[in-house]
mmCIF file of N, CA and C in Angstrom:
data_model
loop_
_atom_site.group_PDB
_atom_site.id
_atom_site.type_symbol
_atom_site.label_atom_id
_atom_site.label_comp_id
_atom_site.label_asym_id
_atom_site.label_seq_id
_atom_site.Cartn_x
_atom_site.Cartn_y
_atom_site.Cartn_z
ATOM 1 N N UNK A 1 0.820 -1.195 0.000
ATOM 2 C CA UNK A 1 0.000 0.000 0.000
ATOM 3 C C UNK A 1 0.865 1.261 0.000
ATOM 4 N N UNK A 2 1.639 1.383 0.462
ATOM 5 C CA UNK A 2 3.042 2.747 1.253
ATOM 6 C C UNK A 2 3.334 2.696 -0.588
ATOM 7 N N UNK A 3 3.739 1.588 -1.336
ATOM 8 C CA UNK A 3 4.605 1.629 -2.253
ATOM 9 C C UNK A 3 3.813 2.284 -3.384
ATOM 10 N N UNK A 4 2.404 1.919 -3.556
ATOM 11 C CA UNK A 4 1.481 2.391 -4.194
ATOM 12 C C UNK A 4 1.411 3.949 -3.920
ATOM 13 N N UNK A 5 1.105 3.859 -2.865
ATOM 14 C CA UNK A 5 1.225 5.655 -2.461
ATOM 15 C C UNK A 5 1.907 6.767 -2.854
ATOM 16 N N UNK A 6 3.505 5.986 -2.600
ATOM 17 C CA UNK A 6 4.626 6.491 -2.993
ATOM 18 C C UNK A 6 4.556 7.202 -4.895
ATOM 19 N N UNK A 7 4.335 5.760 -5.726
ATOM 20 C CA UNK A 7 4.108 6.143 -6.337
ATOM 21 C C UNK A 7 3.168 6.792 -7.481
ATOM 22 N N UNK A 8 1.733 7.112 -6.729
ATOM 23 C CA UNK A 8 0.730 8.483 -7.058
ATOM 24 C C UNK A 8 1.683 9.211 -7.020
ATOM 25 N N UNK A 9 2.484 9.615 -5.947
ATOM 26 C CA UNK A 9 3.105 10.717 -5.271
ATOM 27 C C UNK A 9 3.631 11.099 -6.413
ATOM 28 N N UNK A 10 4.889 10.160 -6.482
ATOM 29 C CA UNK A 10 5.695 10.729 -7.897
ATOM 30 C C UNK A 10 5.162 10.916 -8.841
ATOM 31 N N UNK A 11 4.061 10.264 -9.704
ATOM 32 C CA UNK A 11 3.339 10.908 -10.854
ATOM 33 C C UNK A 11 2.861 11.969 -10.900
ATOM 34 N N UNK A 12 2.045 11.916 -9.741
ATOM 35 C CA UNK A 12 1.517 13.517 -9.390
ATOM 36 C C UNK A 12 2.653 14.700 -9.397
ATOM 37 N N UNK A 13 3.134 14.355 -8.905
ATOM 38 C CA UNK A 13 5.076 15.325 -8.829
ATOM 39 C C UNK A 13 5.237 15.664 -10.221
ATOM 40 N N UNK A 14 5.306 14.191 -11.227
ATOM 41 C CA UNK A 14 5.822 14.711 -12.689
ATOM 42 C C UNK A 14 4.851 15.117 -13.406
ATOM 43 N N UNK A 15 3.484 15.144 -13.331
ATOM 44 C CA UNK A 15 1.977 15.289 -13.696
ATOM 45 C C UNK A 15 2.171 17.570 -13.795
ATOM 46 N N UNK A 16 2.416 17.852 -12.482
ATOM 47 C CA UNK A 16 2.562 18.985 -12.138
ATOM 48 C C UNK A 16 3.925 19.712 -12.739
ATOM 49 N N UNK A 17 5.175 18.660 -12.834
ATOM 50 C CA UNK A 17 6.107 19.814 -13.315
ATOM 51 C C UNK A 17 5.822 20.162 -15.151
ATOM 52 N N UNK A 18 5.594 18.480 -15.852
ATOM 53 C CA UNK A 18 5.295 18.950 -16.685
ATOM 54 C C UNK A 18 3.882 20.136 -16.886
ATOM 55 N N UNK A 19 3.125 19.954 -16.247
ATOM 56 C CA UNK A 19 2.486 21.567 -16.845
ATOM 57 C C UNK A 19 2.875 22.557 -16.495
ATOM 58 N N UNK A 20 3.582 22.728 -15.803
ATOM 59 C CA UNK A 20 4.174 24.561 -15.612
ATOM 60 C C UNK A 20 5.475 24.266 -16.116
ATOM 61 N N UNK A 21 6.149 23.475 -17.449
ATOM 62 C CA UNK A 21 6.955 23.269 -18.024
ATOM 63 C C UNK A 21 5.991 23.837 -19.747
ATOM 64 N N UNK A 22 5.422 22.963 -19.668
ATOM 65 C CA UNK A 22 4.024 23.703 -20.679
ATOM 66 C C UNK A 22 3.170 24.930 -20.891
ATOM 67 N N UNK A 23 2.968 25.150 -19.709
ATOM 68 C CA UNK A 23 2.472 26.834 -19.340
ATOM 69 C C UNK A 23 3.448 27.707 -19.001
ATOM 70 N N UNK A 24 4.968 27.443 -19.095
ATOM 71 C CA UNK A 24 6.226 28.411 -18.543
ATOM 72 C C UNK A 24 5.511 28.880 -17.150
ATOM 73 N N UNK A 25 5.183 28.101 -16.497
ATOM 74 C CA UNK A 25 5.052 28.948 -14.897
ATOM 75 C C UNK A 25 4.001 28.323 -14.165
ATOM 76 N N UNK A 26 2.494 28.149 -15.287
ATOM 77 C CA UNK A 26 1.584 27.956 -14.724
ATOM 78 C C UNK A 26 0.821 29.416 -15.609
ATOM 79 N N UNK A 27 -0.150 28.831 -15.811
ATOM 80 C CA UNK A 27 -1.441 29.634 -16.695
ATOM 81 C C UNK A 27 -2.768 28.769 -16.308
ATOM 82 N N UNK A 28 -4.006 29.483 -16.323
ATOM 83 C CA UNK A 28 -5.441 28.921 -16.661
ATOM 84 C C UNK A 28 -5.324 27.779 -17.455
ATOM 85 N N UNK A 29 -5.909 26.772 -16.544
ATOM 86 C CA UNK A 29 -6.031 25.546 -18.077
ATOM 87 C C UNK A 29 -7.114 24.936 -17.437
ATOM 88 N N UNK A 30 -7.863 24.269 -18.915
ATOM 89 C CA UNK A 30 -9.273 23.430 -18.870
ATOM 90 C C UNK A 30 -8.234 22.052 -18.563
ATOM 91 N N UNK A 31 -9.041 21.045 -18.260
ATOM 92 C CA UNK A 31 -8.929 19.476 -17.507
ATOM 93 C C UNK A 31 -10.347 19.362 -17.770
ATOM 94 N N UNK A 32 -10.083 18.302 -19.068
ATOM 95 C CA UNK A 32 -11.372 17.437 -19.214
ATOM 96 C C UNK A 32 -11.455 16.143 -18.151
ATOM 97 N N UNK A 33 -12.547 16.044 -17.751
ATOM 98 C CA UNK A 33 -12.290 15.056 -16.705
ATOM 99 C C UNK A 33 -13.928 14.112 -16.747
ATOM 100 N N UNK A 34 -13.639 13.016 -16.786
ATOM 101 C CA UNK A 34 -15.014 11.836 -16.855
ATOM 102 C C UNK A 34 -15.215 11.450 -15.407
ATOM 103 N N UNK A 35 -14.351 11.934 -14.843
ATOM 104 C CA UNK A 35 -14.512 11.208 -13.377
ATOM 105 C C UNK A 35 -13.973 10.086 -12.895
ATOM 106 N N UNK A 36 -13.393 8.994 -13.493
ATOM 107 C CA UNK A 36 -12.714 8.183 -13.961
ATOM 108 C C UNK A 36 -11.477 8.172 -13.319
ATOM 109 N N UNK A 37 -10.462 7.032 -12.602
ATOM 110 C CA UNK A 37 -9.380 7.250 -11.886
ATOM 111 C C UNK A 37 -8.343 8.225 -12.512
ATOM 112 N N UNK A 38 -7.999 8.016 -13.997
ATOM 113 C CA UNK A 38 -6.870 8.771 -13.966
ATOM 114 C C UNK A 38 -7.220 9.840 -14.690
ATOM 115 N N UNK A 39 -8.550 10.911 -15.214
ATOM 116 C CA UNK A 39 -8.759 11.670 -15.437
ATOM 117 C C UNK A 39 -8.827 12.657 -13.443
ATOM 118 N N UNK A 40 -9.327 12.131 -12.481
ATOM 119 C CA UNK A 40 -9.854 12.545 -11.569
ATOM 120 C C UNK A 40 -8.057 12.611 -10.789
ATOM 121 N N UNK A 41 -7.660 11.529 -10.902
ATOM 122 C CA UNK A 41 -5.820 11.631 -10.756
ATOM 123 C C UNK A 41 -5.181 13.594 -11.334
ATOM 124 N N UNK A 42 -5.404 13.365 -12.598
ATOM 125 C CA UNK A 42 -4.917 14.464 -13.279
ATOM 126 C C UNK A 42 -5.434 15.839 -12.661
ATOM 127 N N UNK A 43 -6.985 15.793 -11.893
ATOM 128 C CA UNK A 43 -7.834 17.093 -11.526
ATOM 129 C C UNK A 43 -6.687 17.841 -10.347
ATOM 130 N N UNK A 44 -6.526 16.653 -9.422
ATOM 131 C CA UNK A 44 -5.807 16.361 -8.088
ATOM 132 C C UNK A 44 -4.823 16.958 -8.307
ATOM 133 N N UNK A 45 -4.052 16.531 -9.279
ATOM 134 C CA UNK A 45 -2.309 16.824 -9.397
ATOM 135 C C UNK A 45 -2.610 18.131 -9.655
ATOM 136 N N UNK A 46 -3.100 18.478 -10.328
ATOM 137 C CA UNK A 46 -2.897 20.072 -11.288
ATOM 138 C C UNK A 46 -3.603 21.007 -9.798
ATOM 139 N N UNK A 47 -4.674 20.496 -8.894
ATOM 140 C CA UNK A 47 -5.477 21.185 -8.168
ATOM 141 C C UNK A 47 -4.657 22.167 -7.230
ATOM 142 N N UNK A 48 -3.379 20.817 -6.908
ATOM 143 C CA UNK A 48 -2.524 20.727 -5.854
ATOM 144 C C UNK A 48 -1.637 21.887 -6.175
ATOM 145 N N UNK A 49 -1.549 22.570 -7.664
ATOM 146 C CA UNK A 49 -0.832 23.644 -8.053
ATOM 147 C C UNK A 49 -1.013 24.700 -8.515
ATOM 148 N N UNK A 50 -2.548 24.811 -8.647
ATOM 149 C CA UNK A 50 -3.066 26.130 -8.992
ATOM 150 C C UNK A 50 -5.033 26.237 -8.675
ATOM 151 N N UNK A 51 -5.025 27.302 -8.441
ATOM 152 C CA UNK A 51 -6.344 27.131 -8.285
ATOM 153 C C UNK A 51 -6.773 27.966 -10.144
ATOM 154 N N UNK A 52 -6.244 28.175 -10.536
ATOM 155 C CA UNK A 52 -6.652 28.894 -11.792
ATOM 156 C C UNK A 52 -7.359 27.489 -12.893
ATOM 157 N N UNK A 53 -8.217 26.598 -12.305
ATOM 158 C CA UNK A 53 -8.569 25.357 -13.374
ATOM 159 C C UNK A 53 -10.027 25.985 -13.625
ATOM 160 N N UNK A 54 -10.163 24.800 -14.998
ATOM 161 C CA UNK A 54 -11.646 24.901 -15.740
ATOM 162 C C UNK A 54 -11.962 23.210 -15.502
ATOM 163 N N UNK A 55 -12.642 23.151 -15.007
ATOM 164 C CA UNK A 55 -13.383 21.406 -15.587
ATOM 165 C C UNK A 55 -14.055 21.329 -16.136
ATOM 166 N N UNK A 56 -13.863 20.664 -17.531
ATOM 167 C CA UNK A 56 -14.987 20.034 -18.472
ATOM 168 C C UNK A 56 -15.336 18.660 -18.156
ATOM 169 N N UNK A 57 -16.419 18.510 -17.709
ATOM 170 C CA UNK A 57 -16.609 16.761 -17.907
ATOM 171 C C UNK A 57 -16.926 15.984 -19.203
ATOM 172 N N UNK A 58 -16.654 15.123 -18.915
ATOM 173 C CA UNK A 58 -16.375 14.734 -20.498
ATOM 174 C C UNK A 58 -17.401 13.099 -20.713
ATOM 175 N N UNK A 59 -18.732 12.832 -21.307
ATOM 176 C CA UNK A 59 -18.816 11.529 -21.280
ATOM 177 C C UNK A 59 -18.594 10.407 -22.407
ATOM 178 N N UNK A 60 -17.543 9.759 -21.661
ATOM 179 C CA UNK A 60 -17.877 8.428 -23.393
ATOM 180 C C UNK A 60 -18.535 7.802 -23.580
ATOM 181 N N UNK A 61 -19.746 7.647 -23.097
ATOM 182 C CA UNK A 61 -20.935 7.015 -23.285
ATOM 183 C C UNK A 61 -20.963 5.164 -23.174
ATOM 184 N N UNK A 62 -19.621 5.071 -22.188
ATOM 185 C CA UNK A 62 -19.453 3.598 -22.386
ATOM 186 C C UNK A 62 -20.101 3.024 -20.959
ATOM 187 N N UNK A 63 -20.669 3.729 -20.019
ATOM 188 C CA UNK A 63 -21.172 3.212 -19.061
ATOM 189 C C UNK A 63 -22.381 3.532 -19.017
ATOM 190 N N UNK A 64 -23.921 3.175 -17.886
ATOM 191 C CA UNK A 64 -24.839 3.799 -17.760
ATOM 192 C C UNK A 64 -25.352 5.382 -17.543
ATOM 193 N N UNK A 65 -26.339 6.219 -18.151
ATOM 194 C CA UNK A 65 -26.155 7.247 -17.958
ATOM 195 C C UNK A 65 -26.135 7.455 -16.298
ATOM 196 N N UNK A 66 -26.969 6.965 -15.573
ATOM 197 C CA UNK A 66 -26.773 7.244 -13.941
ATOM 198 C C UNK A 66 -25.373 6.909 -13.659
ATOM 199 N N UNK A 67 -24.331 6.298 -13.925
ATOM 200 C CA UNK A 67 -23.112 6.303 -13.419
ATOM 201 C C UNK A 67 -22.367 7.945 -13.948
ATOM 202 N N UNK A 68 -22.941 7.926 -15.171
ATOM 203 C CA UNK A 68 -21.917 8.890 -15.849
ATOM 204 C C UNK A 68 -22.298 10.256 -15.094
ATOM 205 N N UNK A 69 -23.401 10.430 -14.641
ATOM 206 C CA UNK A 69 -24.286 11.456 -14.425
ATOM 207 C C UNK A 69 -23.638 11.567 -12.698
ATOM 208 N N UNK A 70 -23.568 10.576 -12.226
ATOM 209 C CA UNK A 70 -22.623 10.548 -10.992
ATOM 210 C C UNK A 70 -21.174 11.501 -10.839
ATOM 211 N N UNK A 71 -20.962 10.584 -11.873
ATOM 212 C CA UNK A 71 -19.157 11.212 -11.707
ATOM 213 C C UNK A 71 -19.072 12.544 -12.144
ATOM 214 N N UNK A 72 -20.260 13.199 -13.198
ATOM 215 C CA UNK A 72 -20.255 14.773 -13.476
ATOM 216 C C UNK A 72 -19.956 15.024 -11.961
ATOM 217 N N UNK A 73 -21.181 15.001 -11.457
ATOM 218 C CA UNK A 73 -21.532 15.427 -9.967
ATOM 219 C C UNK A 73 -20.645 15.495 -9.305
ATOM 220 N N UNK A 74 -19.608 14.273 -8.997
ATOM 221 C CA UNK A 74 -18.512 14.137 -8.329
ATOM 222 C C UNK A 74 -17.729 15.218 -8.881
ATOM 223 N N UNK A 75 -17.238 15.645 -9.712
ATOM 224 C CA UNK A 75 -16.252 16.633 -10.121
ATOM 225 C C UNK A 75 -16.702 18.115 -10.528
ATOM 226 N N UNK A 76 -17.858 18.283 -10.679
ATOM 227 C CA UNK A 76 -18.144 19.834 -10.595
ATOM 228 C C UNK A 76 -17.573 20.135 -9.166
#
């Protein structure tokens, strides 16, 4: 579990440098997000470094609409 942890940690770490490697600093940016582990991963990392975000939710229509309609919810 610790090792798992560990490494969110570091992704999240490289998740974040590359975008303010991309934005030279950090700028406004949209994050499409389904709700989904590693779209909702990506919300987290970037959250953790700016409050300047947009969320789009995004659905692929591959699950029920009440699930999908969930995870909007969850991430507005």
């Amino acid at each position: 579990m610790c090792e798992r942890l560990l490494k969110g940690r570091t992704q999240a770490v490289g998740i974040v440098r590359a975008w303010r490697r991309l934005t030279e600093g950090g700028a406004p940016t949209l994050v499409a997000c389904s709700g989904g582990a590693d779209s909702t991963a990506l919300l987290l990392a970037l959250r953790s470094a700016t409050e300047e975000l947009v969320v789009g939710h995004v659905v692929h229509d591959m699950r029920p609409v009440a699930e999908a309609l969930a995870d909007r919810d969850a991430v507005a």
